[in-house]
XYZ file of C-alpha atoms in Angstrom:
659
model
C -49.126 -7.617 44.376
C -49.382 -4.083 44.081
C -48.280 -3.866 47.528
C -45.063 -5.589 47.479
C -44.291 -3.742 44.450
C -44.898 -0.556 46.449
C -42.655 -1.432 49.326
C -39.612 -2.439 46.510
C -40.403 0.979 45.193
C -39.782 2.665 48.450
C -36.422 0.432 49.141
C -35.230 1.735 45.667
C -35.769 5.675 46.530
C -33.760 4.787 50.041
C -31.333 3.888 47.830
C -31.605 6.225 45.197
C -31.641 8.883 48.153
C -28.521 7.784 49.498
C -26.477 8.341 46.260
C -27.915 11.750 45.377
C -26.800 12.348 49.292
C -23.994 11.377 48.953
C -21.801 11.455 45.735
C -23.146 14.865 44.719
C -22.420 16.714 47.751
C -18.369 15.095 47.330
C -18.233 16.152 43.650
C -19.090 19.474 44.627
C -16.619 19.691 47.157
C -13.577 17.689 44.916
C -15.171 18.952 41.481
C -15.842 15.922 40.225
C -18.083 16.881 37.403
C -19.833 13.322 36.506
C -20.808 13.016 39.782
C -22.152 16.903 40.280
C -24.368 15.993 37.057
C -25.681 12.743 38.819
C -28.092 14.604 41.478
C -31.010 15.984 38.576
C -31.129 12.360 37.429
C -31.574 10.757 40.569
C -33.685 13.249 41.839
C -36.530 12.622 39.108
C -35.774 8.876 39.699
C -36.140 9.170 43.369
C -39.546 11.436 42.567
C -40.698 8.904 40.006
C -40.544 5.882 42.906
C -41.734 7.305 45.515
C -45.001 8.767 43.272
C -45.533 4.662 41.922
C -45.390 3.702 45.780
C -47.972 6.277 46.282
C -49.989 5.005 43.420
C -49.436 1.444 45.128
C -51.465 2.334 47.997
C -53.663 4.377 46.881
C -54.571 1.294 44.186
C -54.948 -0.858 47.658
C -57.171 1.502 49.054
C -59.656 2.174 45.828
C -60.205 -1.783 45.590
C -60.745 -2.003 49.280
C -57.911 -4.469 49.357
C -57.658 -5.179 53.955
C -55.037 -7.885 53.194
C -52.825 -3.961 53.374
C -52.889 -3.400 57.454
C -52.948 0.201 56.522
C -55.821 -0.408 53.803
C -57.658 -2.665 56.214
C -57.750 -0.041 59.619
C -59.021 3.393 57.957
C -61.098 2.032 55.308
C -64.349 -0.599 55.001
C -66.309 -1.043 51.784
C -69.211 1.049 52.445
C -67.328 4.147 52.752
C -67.577 6.921 50.114
C -64.896 6.975 47.039
C -63.768 10.480 47.941
C -62.812 9.527 51.433
C -61.487 6.044 50.387
C -59.032 8.366 47.971
C -58.473 11.044 50.898
C -58.425 8.356 53.500
C -55.099 7.475 52.229
C -53.372 10.417 53.902
C -55.971 10.310 56.673
C -53.688 8.364 59.080
C -50.253 7.822 60.115
C -48.375 6.047 57.279
C -50.726 7.221 54.580
C -49.396 10.606 55.400
C -46.109 9.915 56.035
C -45.660 9.098 51.968
C -47.673 12.156 51.303
C -44.982 13.997 53.016
C -42.154 11.826 51.363
C -44.275 12.268 47.761
C -43.836 16.116 48.302
C -40.218 16.122 49.481
C -39.019 14.191 46.623
C -41.551 16.254 43.862
C -39.907 19.800 45.355
C -36.163 18.264 44.660
C -37.333 17.200 41.474
C -38.524 20.775 40.920
C -35.566 22.483 42.071
C -33.599 19.497 39.122
C -35.958 20.763 36.457
C -36.381 24.760 37.453
C -32.912 25.441 38.633
C -30.801 24.948 34.913
C -29.563 28.840 35.756
C -27.973 27.332 39.310
C -24.427 27.291 39.685
C -23.528 23.549 38.638
C -22.112 23.069 42.262
C -24.859 24.729 44.393
C -27.236 22.836 42.678
C -25.962 19.833 43.365
C -25.603 20.943 47.163
C -29.088 21.583 47.185
C -30.291 18.857 45.672
C -28.408 16.892 47.786
C -29.107 17.943 51.008
C -32.635 17.559 49.606
C -31.936 13.729 49.407
C -30.567 13.535 52.869
C -33.699 14.804 54.145
C -35.385 11.863 52.209
C -33.112 9.275 53.669
C -34.227 10.132 56.962
C -37.893 10.016 56.259
C -38.045 7.280 53.917
C -35.494 5.267 57.125
C -38.507 6.492 59.076
C -41.291 4.785 57.395
C -39.501 1.556 56.121
C -38.248 0.939 59.503
C -41.061 2.163 61.899
C -44.247 2.905 59.938
C -44.154 0.657 56.345
C -47.447 1.355 54.727
C -47.685 -1.777 53.073
C -47.443 -4.354 55.740
C -49.947 -7.519 54.735
C -52.184 -9.431 57.418
C -53.312 -13.041 56.433
C -55.703 -13.503 56.834
C -57.480 -10.064 55.565
C -60.587 -9.631 57.232
C -63.959 -9.278 55.396
C -64.384 -5.530 56.672
C -62.242 -2.824 57.232
C -62.252 -0.759 60.073
C -63.084 2.833 58.517
C -61.864 6.025 58.524
C -62.151 8.142 61.402
C -65.708 9.704 60.451
C -64.609 13.434 61.796
C -61.501 12.865 58.914
C -64.713 11.660 56.320
C -65.166 15.600 55.153
C -64.271 17.186 51.880
C -62.404 19.804 53.920
C -59.541 17.155 54.838
C -59.487 16.077 51.317
C -57.175 19.544 50.500
C -56.218 20.586 54.108
C -53.251 17.964 54.461
C -51.662 18.124 51.006
C -51.891 22.274 51.099
C -50.515 21.755 54.871
C -47.311 19.074 53.454
C -46.809 21.150 50.734
C -45.864 24.505 52.774
C -44.483 22.284 55.751
C -41.815 20.640 52.516
C -41.961 23.399 50.653
C -39.564 25.000 53.326
C -37.076 21.950 53.101
C -35.815 23.986 49.868
C -35.042 27.024 51.655
C -33.121 24.865 54.669
C -31.243 23.351 51.767
C -30.354 26.817 50.200
C -29.051 27.952 53.317
C -27.151 24.594 54.048
C -25.616 24.818 50.706
C -24.468 28.215 50.700
C -23.117 27.488 54.059
C -21.045 24.935 52.853
C -19.803 26.984 49.842
C -19.387 30.431 52.307
C -21.518 32.265 49.672
C -24.634 34.208 50.889
C -25.136 37.271 48.224
C -28.619 39.252 46.435
C -28.362 35.982 43.766
C -28.586 33.611 46.333
C -31.654 35.677 47.959
C -33.521 35.313 44.404
C -32.678 32.198 44.070
C -34.512 30.537 47.074
C -37.438 33.724 47.590
C -39.135 31.745 45.033
C -39.320 28.451 46.985
C -40.159 30.459 50.176
C -42.788 32.059 48.518
C -44.690 28.916 47.403
C -44.567 27.458 50.487
C -46.103 30.153 52.712
C -49.234 30.324 50.112
C -49.635 26.551 50.157
C -49.181 27.127 53.950
C -51.317 29.698 53.986
C -54.152 27.630 52.508
C -53.570 24.765 54.385
C -53.683 26.658 57.626
C -57.191 28.162 56.515
C -58.775 25.024 55.390
C -57.844 23.441 58.554
C -59.358 26.562 60.524
C -62.346 26.529 58.480
C -62.511 22.331 58.620
C -62.565 22.739 62.306
C -65.241 25.910 62.208
C -68.151 23.480 60.364
C -66.970 20.298 60.828
C -66.078 19.819 64.694
C -69.106 21.987 66.192
C -67.462 23.988 68.470
C -68.108 27.609 67.011
C -64.961 28.897 66.807
C -62.277 29.021 64.141
C -58.466 29.223 66.096
C -58.535 27.345 69.215
C -54.720 27.196 69.919
C -54.094 23.655 69.730
C -51.058 22.438 69.800
C -51.073 20.900 66.712
C -52.503 24.302 65.145
C -49.550 25.981 66.847
C -47.190 23.448 65.116
C -48.235 24.676 61.492
C -48.290 28.408 62.729
C -44.861 28.403 64.188
C -43.309 27.491 60.619
C -45.757 30.218 58.745
C -44.378 32.837 61.644
C -41.418 32.052 60.844
C -41.503 31.886 56.996
C -43.300 35.148 56.939
C -39.991 36.635 58.127
C -37.899 34.763 56.112
C -40.009 35.771 52.798
C -39.315 39.657 53.843
C -35.913 38.971 55.005
C -34.317 37.471 51.580
C -35.887 40.995 50.535
C -33.272 43.153 51.909
C -30.858 40.126 51.235
C -31.502 40.660 47.501
C -31.999 43.880 47.688
C -29.766 45.659 49.910
C -26.689 42.530 50.593
C -27.771 42.904 53.577
C -29.169 40.531 56.975
C -27.377 37.434 54.856
C -26.709 35.945 58.388
C -29.959 36.024 59.873
C -31.818 35.076 56.585
C -29.809 32.162 56.816
C -30.774 31.540 60.080
C -33.976 32.089 59.500
C -34.516 29.190 56.890
C -32.953 26.966 58.778
C -35.236 27.589 61.880
C -38.207 27.404 59.435
C -37.641 23.844 58.381
C -36.368 22.695 61.819
C -39.872 24.341 62.923
C -41.767 22.373 60.360
C -39.784 18.963 61.440
C -40.839 19.990 65.518
C -44.315 20.029 64.291
C -43.976 16.728 62.506
C -42.646 15.568 65.595
C -45.130 16.953 68.107
C -47.993 15.340 65.625
C -46.804 11.381 65.154
C -44.557 11.070 68.888
C -47.947 10.371 70.631
C -46.832 13.219 72.698
C -50.155 15.575 72.002
C -53.892 14.344 72.608
C -55.630 16.777 69.980
C -58.312 15.481 67.321
C -55.353 16.558 64.875
C -52.892 14.639 66.040
C -51.990 10.701 64.998
C -52.011 8.135 68.067
C -48.332 6.945 67.562
C -46.175 4.463 69.837
C -42.686 5.838 71.404
C -40.585 4.215 68.929
C -41.450 6.430 66.422
C -41.388 9.843 68.503
C -37.839 8.520 69.858
C -37.068 7.884 65.325
C -38.297 11.368 64.943
C -36.828 13.044 68.045
C -33.283 11.907 66.730
C -33.751 12.874 63.039
C -34.837 16.502 64.689
C -31.706 16.289 67.030
C -29.362 15.407 63.696
C -30.997 17.967 61.421
C -31.680 21.016 63.663
C -28.052 20.359 64.968
C -26.027 19.588 62.145
C -27.310 22.723 60.730
C -27.097 24.875 62.985
C -23.442 23.670 63.823
C -22.512 24.461 60.496
C -24.519 27.875 60.562
C -21.910 28.568 63.846
C -18.888 27.873 62.170
C -19.918 29.540 59.046
C -21.778 32.311 59.673
C -18.925 34.837 60.842
C -17.899 34.510 57.123
C -21.501 36.024 55.957
C -20.370 39.790 56.130
C -23.137 42.329 55.154
C -22.099 44.528 52.542
C -25.152 47.258 52.947
C -25.498 49.918 55.282
C -28.479 51.503 56.328
C -30.292 53.666 58.924
C -32.936 52.737 61.638
C -35.693 54.529 60.175
C -35.621 52.971 56.607
C -36.955 50.358 54.172
C -34.654 47.777 55.547
C -35.377 48.897 59.052
C -38.999 48.107 59.011
C -38.605 44.956 57.428
C -36.076 44.410 60.573
C -38.594 45.487 62.918
C -41.229 42.961 60.821
C -38.488 40.394 61.653
C -37.998 40.992 65.349
C -41.979 41.065 65.349
C -42.601 37.531 64.097
C -39.531 35.813 65.580
C -40.480 37.079 68.780
C -44.478 36.105 68.149
C -42.971 32.266 66.646
C -41.127 32.082 70.178
C -43.712 32.836 72.343
C -46.041 30.525 70.700
C -43.174 27.719 70.995
C -42.692 28.421 74.786
C -46.739 28.736 75.554
C -47.001 25.060 73.480
C -43.917 23.015 74.861
C -44.053 24.372 78.037
C -46.154 22.125 79.363
C -44.720 18.807 77.515
C -41.888 20.199 78.837
C -43.012 20.195 82.813
C -45.003 17.231 81.898
C -41.722 15.015 81.059
C -39.634 16.882 84.020
C -42.137 16.603 87.044
C -45.119 14.342 85.741
C -47.233 17.502 86.798
C -50.346 18.520 84.087
C -50.183 21.965 83.110
C -52.542 24.135 80.917
C -51.440 26.928 78.445
C -55.063 28.180 77.285
C -55.950 30.775 74.913
C -55.459 33.590 77.307
C -51.334 33.175 77.498
C -51.506 33.299 73.412
C -53.718 35.777 72.795
C -52.221 38.158 76.193
C -49.074 37.330 74.241
C -49.373 37.395 70.754
C -51.849 40.063 70.414
C -49.314 43.092 71.354
C -47.038 41.764 69.401
C -49.060 42.015 66.264
C -50.293 45.565 66.684
C -47.154 47.216 65.986
C -45.819 44.675 63.213
C -49.633 45.227 61.303
C -48.818 49.162 61.813
C -45.571 48.742 60.671
C -46.855 46.753 57.531
C -48.351 50.266 55.986
C -45.257 52.455 56.680
C -42.398 50.124 55.412
C -43.630 50.143 51.808
C -43.882 53.854 51.782
C -40.413 54.354 53.235
C -36.832 54.688 51.073
C -33.941 52.206 51.055
C -30.927 52.756 53.005
C -32.451 56.225 54.554
C -36.025 57.331 54.713
C -38.712 59.624 55.585
C -41.143 58.923 58.324
C -43.077 62.351 57.478
C -42.991 62.184 54.043
C -43.953 58.105 53.910
C -47.111 59.433 56.479
C -48.257 62.453 54.368
C -48.532 59.446 51.451
C -50.509 57.833 53.814
C -53.522 60.507 54.174
C -56.377 58.851 53.374
C -55.747 55.860 55.782
C -55.086 57.753 58.347
C -58.176 59.920 57.320
C -60.295 56.416 57.456
C -58.887 55.394 60.907
C -59.836 58.778 62.461
C -63.537 58.146 61.170
C -63.486 54.650 62.219
C -62.548 55.533 65.829
C -64.744 58.447 65.818
C -67.753 56.240 64.517
C -66.588 53.559 67.185
C -66.082 56.249 69.956
C -69.368 57.319 69.647
C -71.271 54.497 69.254
C -69.502 51.671 71.041
C -68.989 51.947 75.188
C -65.740 51.274 76.414
C -65.824 47.526 76.796
C -65.194 47.221 73.272
C -61.981 49.840 72.981
C -60.115 46.216 72.154
C -62.069 45.514 68.957
C -61.943 49.415 68.488
C -58.340 49.311 67.888
C -58.427 46.291 65.751
C -61.176 47.793 63.337
C -59.039 50.549 63.237
C -56.277 48.407 62.112
C -58.288 46.345 59.693
C -58.564 49.169 58.122
C -55.083 50.786 57.987
C -54.181 47.806 56.828
C -56.670 47.554 53.855
C -56.853 51.199 52.551
C -53.167 51.391 53.425
C -52.803 48.776 50.556
C -55.153 50.745 48.334
C -52.675 54.000 49.126
C -49.613 52.647 47.976
C -50.809 50.800 44.786
C -52.385 53.902 44.195
C -48.846 56.201 44.959
C -47.278 53.518 42.241
C -50.072 53.931 39.213
C -49.781 57.906 40.297
C -53.632 57.703 40.400
C -55.475 60.954 40.300
C -52.139 62.572 39.614
C -51.529 61.537 36.909
C -53.596 61.673 33.961
C -56.291 58.017 33.449
C -54.117 56.550 30.494
C -51.235 57.045 32.110
C -52.382 55.934 35.457
C -53.505 52.791 33.849
C -50.019 52.749 31.311
C -48.442 52.417 34.819
C -50.912 49.808 36.206
C -50.257 48.225 33.314
C -46.687 47.684 33.709
C -46.001 47.438 37.681
C -44.350 44.225 38.570
C -46.750 41.185 39.436
C -45.022 41.546 42.811
C -45.554 44.794 43.550
C -49.529 43.724 42.834
C -48.996 40.472 44.636
C -47.827 42.935 47.503
C -50.328 44.979 47.781
C -53.226 42.279 47.138
C -51.468 40.075 49.918
C -51.591 43.373 52.544
C -55.302 44.247 51.774
C -55.743 40.390 52.271
C -54.001 41.185 56.106
C -56.734 43.881 56.401
C -59.983 42.143 55.488
C -58.578 38.927 57.751
C -57.803 41.217 61.195
C -61.366 43.047 60.448
C -63.278 39.515 59.852
C -61.440 38.315 63.369
C -62.538 41.781 65.420
C -66.133 42.319 63.984
C -66.293 38.109 64.437
C -65.139 37.705 67.925
C -66.466 40.299 69.576
C -70.073 41.047 68.365
C -70.759 37.322 68.035
C -74.092 36.192 69.196
C -74.486 32.711 71.293
C -77.787 30.938 72.860
C -77.596 27.830 74.292
C -80.851 26.256 75.923
C -83.204 23.522 75.896
C -85.738 23.918 73.054
C -89.122 21.954 72.064
C -90.961 21.606 68.722
C -92.348 25.269 68.195
C -89.965 27.064 70.212
C -88.482 30.337 68.792
C -85.087 31.888 69.977
C -83.829 35.183 68.873
C -80.218 35.412 68.728
C -78.727 38.647 67.150
C -80.997 39.986 64.217
C -82.234 37.072 63.577
C -84.856 34.070 65.174
C -84.599 30.569 64.793
C -87.668 28.606 64.766
C -87.360 24.664 66.104
C -89.749 22.550 63.892
C -88.537 18.778 65.304
C -85.962 16.135 64.468
C -86.239 13.705 62.168
C -84.355 10.333 61.362
C -81.758 10.177 58.049
C -80.092 8.021 56.409
C -76.555 8.141 54.564
C -74.252 6.213 52.446
C -72.303 5.023 55.715
C -74.026 6.734 58.994
C -77.253 6.969 60.285
C -78.416 10.582 61.876
C -80.835 12.692 63.718
C -81.682 15.891 61.766
C -83.085 18.620 63.381
C -84.946 21.763 61.127
C -84.863 25.343 61.988
C -86.797 28.282 60.203
C -84.375 31.695 60.033
C -86.859 34.274 60.581
C -86.062 37.549 59.242
C -88.996 40.384 59.843
C -91.471 37.908 59.706
C -90.315 36.056 56.884
C -88.606 32.874 57.223
C -85.408 33.492 55.193
C -83.675 30.315 55.209
C -83.777 26.151 56.663
C -81.306 25.176 58.104
C -80.706 21.517 59.216
C -78.455 20.757 61.635
C -77.875 16.789 62.797
C -76.124 13.745 64.832
C -74.417 11.531 63.089
C -74.149 7.681 64.215
C -70.972 5.871 61.989
C -71.116 2.108 62.137
C -67.758 1.616 61.310
C -65.607 2.755 63.285
C -68.687 3.060 66.170
C -68.612 6.678 66.529
C -71.122 9.733 66.961
C -70.501 13.201 65.612
C -71.946 16.563 65.346
C -72.737 18.391 62.140
C -73.166 21.762 62.608
C -75.916 23.485 60.187
C -74.002 26.846 58.324
C -75.798 29.333 56.412
C -72.432 32.001 55.456
C -72.857 35.277 54.163
C -70.359 37.996 54.165
C -72.454 39.744 56.896
C -72.882 37.259 58.790
C -72.507 33.452 59.256
C -75.584 31.502 60.904
C -74.659 28.535 62.750
C -76.999 26.148 64.501
C -75.564 22.923 66.437
C -78.159 20.131 67.639
C -76.933 18.232 70.794
C -78.491 15.283 73.264
C -82.174 15.573 73.506
C -85.801 13.737 73.181
C -89.316 14.525 72.121
C -90.320 14.837 75.611
C -87.522 16.696 77.265
C -86.707 18.753 74.303
C -83.254 19.216 72.818
C -79.991 20.901 73.528
C -79.098 23.257 70.712
C -76.520 26.359 70.760
C -77.454 28.825 68.062
C -74.984 31.244 66.781
C -74.888 34.805 64.846
C -71.554 34.953 63.549
C -70.937 38.950 61.992
C -68.449 39.024 59.029
C -66.630 35.750 60.468
C -66.375 34.666 56.492
C -64.108 37.677 56.052
C -61.104 35.828 58.060
C -60.886 33.141 55.006
C -61.328 35.248 52.471
C -58.688 37.059 53.823
C -56.509 33.951 54.164
C -57.459 33.749 50.682
C -56.328 36.960 49.073
C -52.981 36.496 50.829
C -52.441 33.222 49.240
C -53.577 34.935 45.978
C -50.828 37.629 46.551
C -48.598 35.096 47.347
C -49.041 33.205 43.811
C -49.435 36.867 41.819
C -46.235 37.502 43.039
C -44.747 34.055 42.386
C -45.516 34.754 38.581
C -43.330 37.671 38.054
C -40.469 36.654 35.633
C -37.935 38.075 37.856
C -39.057 35.675 41.194
C -38.391 32.368 39.018
C -35.694 30.436 39.784
C -33.667 30.273 36.518
C -35.738 33.088 34.690
C -33.967 35.878 34.054
C -35.268 39.543 34.224
C -37.014 41.328 31.277
C -35.507 44.118 30.095
C -38.084 46.930 30.036
C -38.560 50.641 30.513
C -38.399 50.848 34.451
C -41.723 52.540 35.331
C -41.333 55.184 38.194
C -43.013 54.152 41.627
C -42.512 56.102 44.801
C -41.592 52.180 45.934
C -39.906 49.181 45.040
């Protein structure tokens, strides 16, 4: 019965979305107040219906209702409860329902928190959100119904892909979708503004919180996905330029550019046309990621293998959304005249450079991701674009961008003084010089690129601290005065400092772990000891282990430092019965200084066991930096000035070197 109720709820949600997508839009155009006022109520109603449908499918998974095809194909009675719940979004239909749920919740959030928006703009934004929902609700109902029945029901389900039976996958997809779908609000604001023909600082102030929230969620989602791949897949790496990884990275790059571009619109009333275009492109890249994952054109551990019918549906929907919004942009953009004028060397100029480099980086990743698919579709030839292309193209773009990140906040609006800005950054420059001198003394010519990465990481981290110190007049005023200024500093300013500091830690983690990682692959027998970097691994043997829904062979390694055993690591090979599959479970001992990483391969007691052993210095700084970046974003989001509908507090301004 729950399946039928969930299906009916989705049908009703589609009807409500059609009403919400049409009547308020027409009402805003013709000034029909009852139709305008309908939008918030419809948004709440749609969210409740989709949430009810989601709850029905969740109930089916929890109770192992194998009469529902989605449950029978993705669950079984032996699966732990955590994975029964999270298994709902470990498949195409369930994850699509999660996408629609988040989309409807964002619409309800705009209806709830957008009380100070102009009524017509709010109605148009909610209508655009609803029309996006119409497309996805039609998609799930006509091609991917999660409530299909199978009669008679099987006695046991097929079970979830063992690779997805991991706590990291419990959180990775929801955060990723919160980011993907969150950019739909910025898209809706952009299209609504184009319809009204008005983009101004007030519009930028309304759209920034939604963009910032989506960016924070997407940052966490990508970091969790990287962390999951690192410890679950047993490859020993944290990023592989997989096409599905790129599908989430591209909207992150465009969204980062959008976030900074909106600042210029809010502060200086310029870059309006470009900011609207970025809002459209960011969500378009999110939809492109949906197409890549669900169309069946990619073979990836992250992708959903689906039939071509679904891919064609998404492709048509993608064409309508992207083509329609770009056509509207082409028609309306000439009217979006910039008001503010600025010199190339200014805060605005630094943000323009930021935007250009992020946009080019996103385009480069897009080209490398789509080129093999295009060649395959046109000629049938199989072409691979690997990490070498992405690293060669992406890294040179990031170097000037990261260098400018520190200088930009030190420049004044409209016209800046580069000499004065660099003078304020003397501590950061001194730290970079020290790193370069020490590096040149200790390192050989093969690590010059690593030396550049270290210098950039230090430049970012110390530069962020310098910018904060300048704001609070650290060492230039009494401690009491500096403390007072720090307390009065807007949370948005704190957030920017924290986020930029996190970028510095991220760069340091990437540089050190990629350059000085030690890897050893060999066949060993019990009693053998292998030196890996500054530690040694002593292999003591393999023993059978039984889990809740798997059996495993578990190896045992003793980690020896200075002649003493300091840790014991137990990598394993698991064998799942339902579905039948073998997985490799790496053993990881994390620490701020370095991760110890052990993988057990094939073998037996006579021939020995194939193993991969790593020493990974500072690799955990990668995820720490990403987490700090997201925390900086949420800290900025907590600023009253950045909340939709929240008026700015009237407090005495705290003078600072940069806004």
